[in-house]
Coordinates of C-alpha atoms in Angstrom, one line a residue:
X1 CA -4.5 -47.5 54.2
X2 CA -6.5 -49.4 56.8
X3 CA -7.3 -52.6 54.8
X4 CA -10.4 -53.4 56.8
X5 CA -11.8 -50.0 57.2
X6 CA -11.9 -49.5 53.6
X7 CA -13.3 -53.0 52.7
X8 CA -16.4 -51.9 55.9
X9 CA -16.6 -49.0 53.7
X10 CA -17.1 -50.1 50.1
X11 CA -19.4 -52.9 51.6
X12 CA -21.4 -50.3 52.9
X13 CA -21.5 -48.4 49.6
X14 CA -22.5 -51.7 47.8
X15 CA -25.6 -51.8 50.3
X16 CA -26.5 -48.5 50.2
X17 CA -26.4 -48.0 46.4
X18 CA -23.8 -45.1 46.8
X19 CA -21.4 -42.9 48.0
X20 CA -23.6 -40.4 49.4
X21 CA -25.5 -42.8 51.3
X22 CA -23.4 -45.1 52.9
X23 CA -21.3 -41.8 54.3
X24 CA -24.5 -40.8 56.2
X25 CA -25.0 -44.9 57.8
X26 CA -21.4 -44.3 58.4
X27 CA -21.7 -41.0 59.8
X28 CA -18.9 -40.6 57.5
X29 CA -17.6 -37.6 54.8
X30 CA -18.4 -37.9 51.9
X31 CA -15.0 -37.1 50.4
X32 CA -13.8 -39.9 53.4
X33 CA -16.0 -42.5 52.0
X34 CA -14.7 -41.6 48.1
X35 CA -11.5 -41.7 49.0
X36 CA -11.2 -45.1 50.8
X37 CA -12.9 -46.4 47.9
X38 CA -10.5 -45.1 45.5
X39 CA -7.7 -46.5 47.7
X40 CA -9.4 -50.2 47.8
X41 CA -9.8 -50.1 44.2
X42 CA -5.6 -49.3 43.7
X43 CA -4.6 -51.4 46.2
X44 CA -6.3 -54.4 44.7
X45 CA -6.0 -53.2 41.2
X46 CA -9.9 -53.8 40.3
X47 CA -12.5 -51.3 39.6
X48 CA -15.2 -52.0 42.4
X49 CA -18.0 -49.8 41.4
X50 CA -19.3 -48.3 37.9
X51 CA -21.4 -45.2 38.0
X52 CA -25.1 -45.8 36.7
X53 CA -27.0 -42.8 36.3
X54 CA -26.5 -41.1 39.7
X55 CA -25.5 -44.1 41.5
X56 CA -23.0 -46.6 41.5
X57 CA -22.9 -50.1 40.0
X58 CA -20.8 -53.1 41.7
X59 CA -18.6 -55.2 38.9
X60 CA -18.5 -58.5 38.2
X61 CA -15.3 -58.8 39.3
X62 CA -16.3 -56.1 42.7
X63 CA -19.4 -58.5 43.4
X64 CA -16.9 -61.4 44.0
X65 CA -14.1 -59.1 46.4
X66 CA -17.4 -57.9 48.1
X67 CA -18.4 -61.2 49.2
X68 CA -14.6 -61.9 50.1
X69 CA -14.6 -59.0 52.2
X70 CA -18.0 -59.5 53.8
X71 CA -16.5 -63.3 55.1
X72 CA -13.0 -61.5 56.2
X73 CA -15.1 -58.9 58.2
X74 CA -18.0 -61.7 59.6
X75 CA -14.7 -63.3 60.9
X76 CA -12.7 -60.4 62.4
X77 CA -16.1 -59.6 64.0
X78 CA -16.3 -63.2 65.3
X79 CA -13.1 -63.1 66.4
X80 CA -13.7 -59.8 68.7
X81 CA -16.5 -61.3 70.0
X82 CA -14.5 -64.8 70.6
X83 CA -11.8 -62.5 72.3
X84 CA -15.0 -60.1 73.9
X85 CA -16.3 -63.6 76.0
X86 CA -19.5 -63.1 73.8
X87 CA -19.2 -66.5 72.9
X88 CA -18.4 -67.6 76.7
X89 CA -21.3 -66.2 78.9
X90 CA -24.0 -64.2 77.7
X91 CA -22.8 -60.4 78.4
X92 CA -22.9 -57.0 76.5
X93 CA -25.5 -54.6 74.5
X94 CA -28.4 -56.5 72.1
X95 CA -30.3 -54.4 70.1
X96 CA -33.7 -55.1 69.0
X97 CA -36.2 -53.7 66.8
X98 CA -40.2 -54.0 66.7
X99 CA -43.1 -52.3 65.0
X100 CA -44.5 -50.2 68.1
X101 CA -47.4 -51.8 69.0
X102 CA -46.1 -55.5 69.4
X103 CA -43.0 -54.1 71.2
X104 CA -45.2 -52.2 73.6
X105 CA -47.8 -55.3 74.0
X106 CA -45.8 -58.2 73.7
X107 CA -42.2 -57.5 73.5
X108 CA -41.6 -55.0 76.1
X109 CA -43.3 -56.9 79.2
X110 CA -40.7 -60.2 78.3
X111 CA -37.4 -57.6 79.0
X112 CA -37.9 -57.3 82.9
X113 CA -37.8 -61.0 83.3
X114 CA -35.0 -61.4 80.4
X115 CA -32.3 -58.8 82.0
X116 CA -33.2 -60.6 85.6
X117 CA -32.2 -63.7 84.2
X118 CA -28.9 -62.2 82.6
X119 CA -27.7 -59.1 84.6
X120 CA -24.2 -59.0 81.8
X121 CA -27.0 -58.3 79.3
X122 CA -28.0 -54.7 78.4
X123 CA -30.8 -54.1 76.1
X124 CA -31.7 -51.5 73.8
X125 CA -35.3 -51.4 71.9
X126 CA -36.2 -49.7 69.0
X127 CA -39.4 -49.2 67.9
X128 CA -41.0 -48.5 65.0
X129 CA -43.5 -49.6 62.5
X130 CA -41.0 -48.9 59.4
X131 CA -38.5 -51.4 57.7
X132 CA -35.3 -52.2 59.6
X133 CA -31.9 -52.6 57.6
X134 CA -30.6 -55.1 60.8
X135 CA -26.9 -54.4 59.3
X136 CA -27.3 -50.8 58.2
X137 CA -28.7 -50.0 61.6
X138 CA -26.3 -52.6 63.5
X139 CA -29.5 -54.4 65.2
X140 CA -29.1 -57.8 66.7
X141 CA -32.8 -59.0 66.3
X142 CA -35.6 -57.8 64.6
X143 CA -39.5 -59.0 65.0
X144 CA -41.3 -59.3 61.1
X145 CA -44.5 -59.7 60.6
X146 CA -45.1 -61.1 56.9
X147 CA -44.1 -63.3 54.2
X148 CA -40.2 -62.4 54.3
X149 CA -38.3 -62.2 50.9
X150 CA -35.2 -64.1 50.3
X151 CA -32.5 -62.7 52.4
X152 CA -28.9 -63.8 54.4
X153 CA -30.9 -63.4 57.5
X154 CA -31.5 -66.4 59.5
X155 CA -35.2 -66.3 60.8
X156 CA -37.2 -68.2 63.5
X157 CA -41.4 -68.3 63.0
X158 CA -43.1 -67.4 66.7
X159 CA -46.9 -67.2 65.4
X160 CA -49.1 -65.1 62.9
X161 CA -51.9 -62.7 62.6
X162 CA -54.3 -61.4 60.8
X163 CA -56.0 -58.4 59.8
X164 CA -59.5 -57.4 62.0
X165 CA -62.0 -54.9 61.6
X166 CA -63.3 -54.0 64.7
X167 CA -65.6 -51.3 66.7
X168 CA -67.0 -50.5 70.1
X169 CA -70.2 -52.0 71.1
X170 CA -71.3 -48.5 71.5
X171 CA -71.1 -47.6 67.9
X172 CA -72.6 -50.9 67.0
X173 CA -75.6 -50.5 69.1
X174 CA -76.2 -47.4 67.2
X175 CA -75.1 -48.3 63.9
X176 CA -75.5 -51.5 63.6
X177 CA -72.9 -54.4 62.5
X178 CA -71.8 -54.7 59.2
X179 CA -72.8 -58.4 57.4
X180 CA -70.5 -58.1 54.5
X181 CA -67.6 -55.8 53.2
X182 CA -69.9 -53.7 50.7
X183 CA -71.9 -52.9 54.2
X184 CA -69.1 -51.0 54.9
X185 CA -69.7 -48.0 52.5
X186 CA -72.9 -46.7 55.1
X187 CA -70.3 -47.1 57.6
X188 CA -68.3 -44.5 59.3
X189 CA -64.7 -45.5 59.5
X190 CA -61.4 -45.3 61.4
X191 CA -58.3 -46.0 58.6
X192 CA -54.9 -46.3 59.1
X193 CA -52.9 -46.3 56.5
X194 CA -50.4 -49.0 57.2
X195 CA -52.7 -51.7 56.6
X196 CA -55.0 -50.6 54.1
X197 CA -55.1 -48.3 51.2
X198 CA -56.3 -45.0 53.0
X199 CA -59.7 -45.1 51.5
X200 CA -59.9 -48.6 50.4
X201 CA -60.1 -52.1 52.6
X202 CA -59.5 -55.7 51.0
X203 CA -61.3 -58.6 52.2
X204 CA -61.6 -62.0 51.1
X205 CA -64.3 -64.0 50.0
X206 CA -64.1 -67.8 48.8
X207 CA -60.2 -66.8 48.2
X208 CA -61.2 -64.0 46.2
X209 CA -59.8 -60.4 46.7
X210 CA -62.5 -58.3 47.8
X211 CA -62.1 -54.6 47.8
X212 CA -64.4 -51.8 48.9
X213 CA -64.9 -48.2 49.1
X214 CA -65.1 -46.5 53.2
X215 CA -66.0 -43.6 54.3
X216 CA -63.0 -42.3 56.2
X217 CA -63.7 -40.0 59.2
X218 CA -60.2 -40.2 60.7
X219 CA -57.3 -41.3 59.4
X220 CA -54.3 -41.7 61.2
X221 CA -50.8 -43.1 61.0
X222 CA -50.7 -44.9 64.1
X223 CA -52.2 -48.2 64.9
X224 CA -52.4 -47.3 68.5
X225 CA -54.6 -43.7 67.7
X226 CA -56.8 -45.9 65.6
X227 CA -57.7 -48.2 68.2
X228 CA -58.3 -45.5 70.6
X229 CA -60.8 -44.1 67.9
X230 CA -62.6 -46.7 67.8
X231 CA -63.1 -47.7 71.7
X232 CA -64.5 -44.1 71.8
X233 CA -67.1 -45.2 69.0
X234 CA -65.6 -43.2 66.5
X235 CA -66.5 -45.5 63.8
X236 CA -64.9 -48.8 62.5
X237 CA -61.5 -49.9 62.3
X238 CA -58.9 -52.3 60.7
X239 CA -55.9 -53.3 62.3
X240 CA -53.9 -56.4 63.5
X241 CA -55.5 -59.1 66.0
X242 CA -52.1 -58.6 68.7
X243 CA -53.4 -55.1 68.9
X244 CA -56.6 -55.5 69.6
X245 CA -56.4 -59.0 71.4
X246 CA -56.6 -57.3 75.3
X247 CA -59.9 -55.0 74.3
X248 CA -61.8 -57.8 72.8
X249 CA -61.1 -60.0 75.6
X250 CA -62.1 -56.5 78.1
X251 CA -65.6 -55.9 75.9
X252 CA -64.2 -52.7 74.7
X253 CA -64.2 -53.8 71.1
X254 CA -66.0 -56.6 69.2
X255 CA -64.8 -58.4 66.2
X256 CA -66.4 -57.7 62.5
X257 CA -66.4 -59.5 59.1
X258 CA -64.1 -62.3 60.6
X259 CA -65.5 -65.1 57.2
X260 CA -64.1 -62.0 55.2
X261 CA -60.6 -61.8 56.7
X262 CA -57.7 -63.0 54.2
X263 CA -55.2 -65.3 55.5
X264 CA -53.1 -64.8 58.6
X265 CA -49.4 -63.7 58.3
X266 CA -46.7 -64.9 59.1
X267 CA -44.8 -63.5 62.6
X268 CA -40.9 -64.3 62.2
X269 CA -38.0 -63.1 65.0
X270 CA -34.4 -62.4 62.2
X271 CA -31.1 -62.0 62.8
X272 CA -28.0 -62.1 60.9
X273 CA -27.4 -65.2 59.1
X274 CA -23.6 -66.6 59.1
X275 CA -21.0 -67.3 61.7
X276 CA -21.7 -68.7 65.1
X277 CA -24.6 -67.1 66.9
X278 CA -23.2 -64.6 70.0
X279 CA -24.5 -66.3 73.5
X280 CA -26.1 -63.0 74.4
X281 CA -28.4 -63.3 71.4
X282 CA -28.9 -66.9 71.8
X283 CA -30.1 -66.6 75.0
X284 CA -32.2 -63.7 74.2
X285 CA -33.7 -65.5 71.4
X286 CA -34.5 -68.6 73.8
X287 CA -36.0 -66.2 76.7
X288 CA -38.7 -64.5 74.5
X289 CA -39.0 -67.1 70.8
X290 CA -41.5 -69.6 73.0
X291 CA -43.2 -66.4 75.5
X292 CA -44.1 -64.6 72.3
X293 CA -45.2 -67.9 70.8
X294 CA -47.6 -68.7 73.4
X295 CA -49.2 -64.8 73.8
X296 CA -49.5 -65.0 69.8
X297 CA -51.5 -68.1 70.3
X298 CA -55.5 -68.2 69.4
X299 CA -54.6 -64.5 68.5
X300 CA -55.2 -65.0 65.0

């Protein structure tokens, strides 16, 4: 039995909830992934994992090896980085996540000047406006935007946003601009359901949640298509300040309801938390943390 392949492997059952699931982040069998388990389990003489319903259940006494074997395999991994140079000069593949439209705006015009100023470092983006398991999916650096729950991960704050409703001057001109959320129901609207409830929109007013019916003419599941919507005076949208910030500033857009706006969030850059931090990572951190920081500025 290969002692560390079957501790990766029961770590990544205990993060997956099961066996089923951490053979497809493995890209493993099924029967593989069973079997390795079963093995671990013998070899140290302790049951691991408990079924529960149709998934499986870590132990008391498999929550305490599972933290022993995440430390063994942090340090192996620091070690092979240690023996890579990772640790000497900045060199090899980072791969980073975003929510689309930030990585297209903000993220993706840094990388030119990044790689220029470390040609050992490769980089691979991945966007998407979904939640990103940085250790499922073996990414390096994430961008959040929101509170972020308690986690291992190690996080750096580069700004915040907030939420905007917005529309052309166009439709504005012939609709006129709403004074207050309950405006909003004679208003033809843009939604997009990432932000909002489909067919519902919270505000805030004297730091109480305000929520109103619209009329939704499109919805779509992009941010992106629901800006376009509304520079073509489709009706009114709601989205994120970032998105929007380089339309305001052209006249393509104006601002709506900005007193009725809740709180901005929080914009965060994670990574892994433990162990010493790999130079290509540091150094990618240090390129883009203070670039993003001041294009997120007065963007709120």
């Amino acid at each position: 039995m290969d002692r560390l392949e079957a501790m990766r492997v029961a770590v990544a059952v205990a993060d997956a909830g099961g066996l089923s699931a951490a053979g497809r982040s493995l890209a493993m069998p099924l029967a593989t992934v069973s079997r390795k388990v079963a093995e671990l389990e013998a070899s140290v003489r302790t049951q691991i994992f408990q079924r529960a319903g149709r998934g499986l259940k870590v132990t008391d006494a498999g929550a305490a090896y599972l933290d022993a074997c995440r430390k063994i395999l942090g340090d192996v991994a620091d070690a092979e980085r240690a023996a890579a140079g990772e640790y000497v000069a900045p060199q090899g593949v980072i791969t980073v996540a975003a929510p689309v439209v930030f990585g297209r705006l903000r993220l993706l015009p840094l990388l030119p000047g990044f790689l220029a100023a470390y040609p050992l470092v490769d980089v691979r983006l991945t966007l998407a406006d979904r939640y990103v398991d940085l250790a499922e999916e073996h990414v390096d650096a994430a961008v959040r935007i929101g509170d972020l729950p308690d986690s291992a991960l190690r996080s750096m704050r580069i700004g915040e946003t907030r939420r905007a409703a917005c529309a052309s001057p166009d439709y504005i001109a012939r609709r006129g601009a709403p004074a207050s959320p309950a405006d909003l129901a004679a208003h033809e609207c843009v939604t997009f359901d990432r932000i909002d409830a489909r067919d519902n929109w919270t505000f805030e007013n004297h730091g109480r949640p305000v929520e109103v019916r619209v009329r939704s003419r499109i919805s779509v599941s992009t941010a992106e298509a629901a800006i376009d919507c509304a520079v073509a005076g489709v009706g009114i949208t709601r989205v994120l300040c970032y998105q929007i910030a380089d339309h305001l500033r052209a006249g393509r857009l104006t601002r709506l309801l900005n007193a009725f706006e809740p709180p901005p969030s929080p914009v965060h850059l994670i990574y892994p938390g433990g162990g010493r931090v790999p130079m290509k990572l540091r150094a990618f951190l240090d390129y883009v943390a203070p670039r993003l920081r001041q294009t997120l500025a007065g963007q709120s």
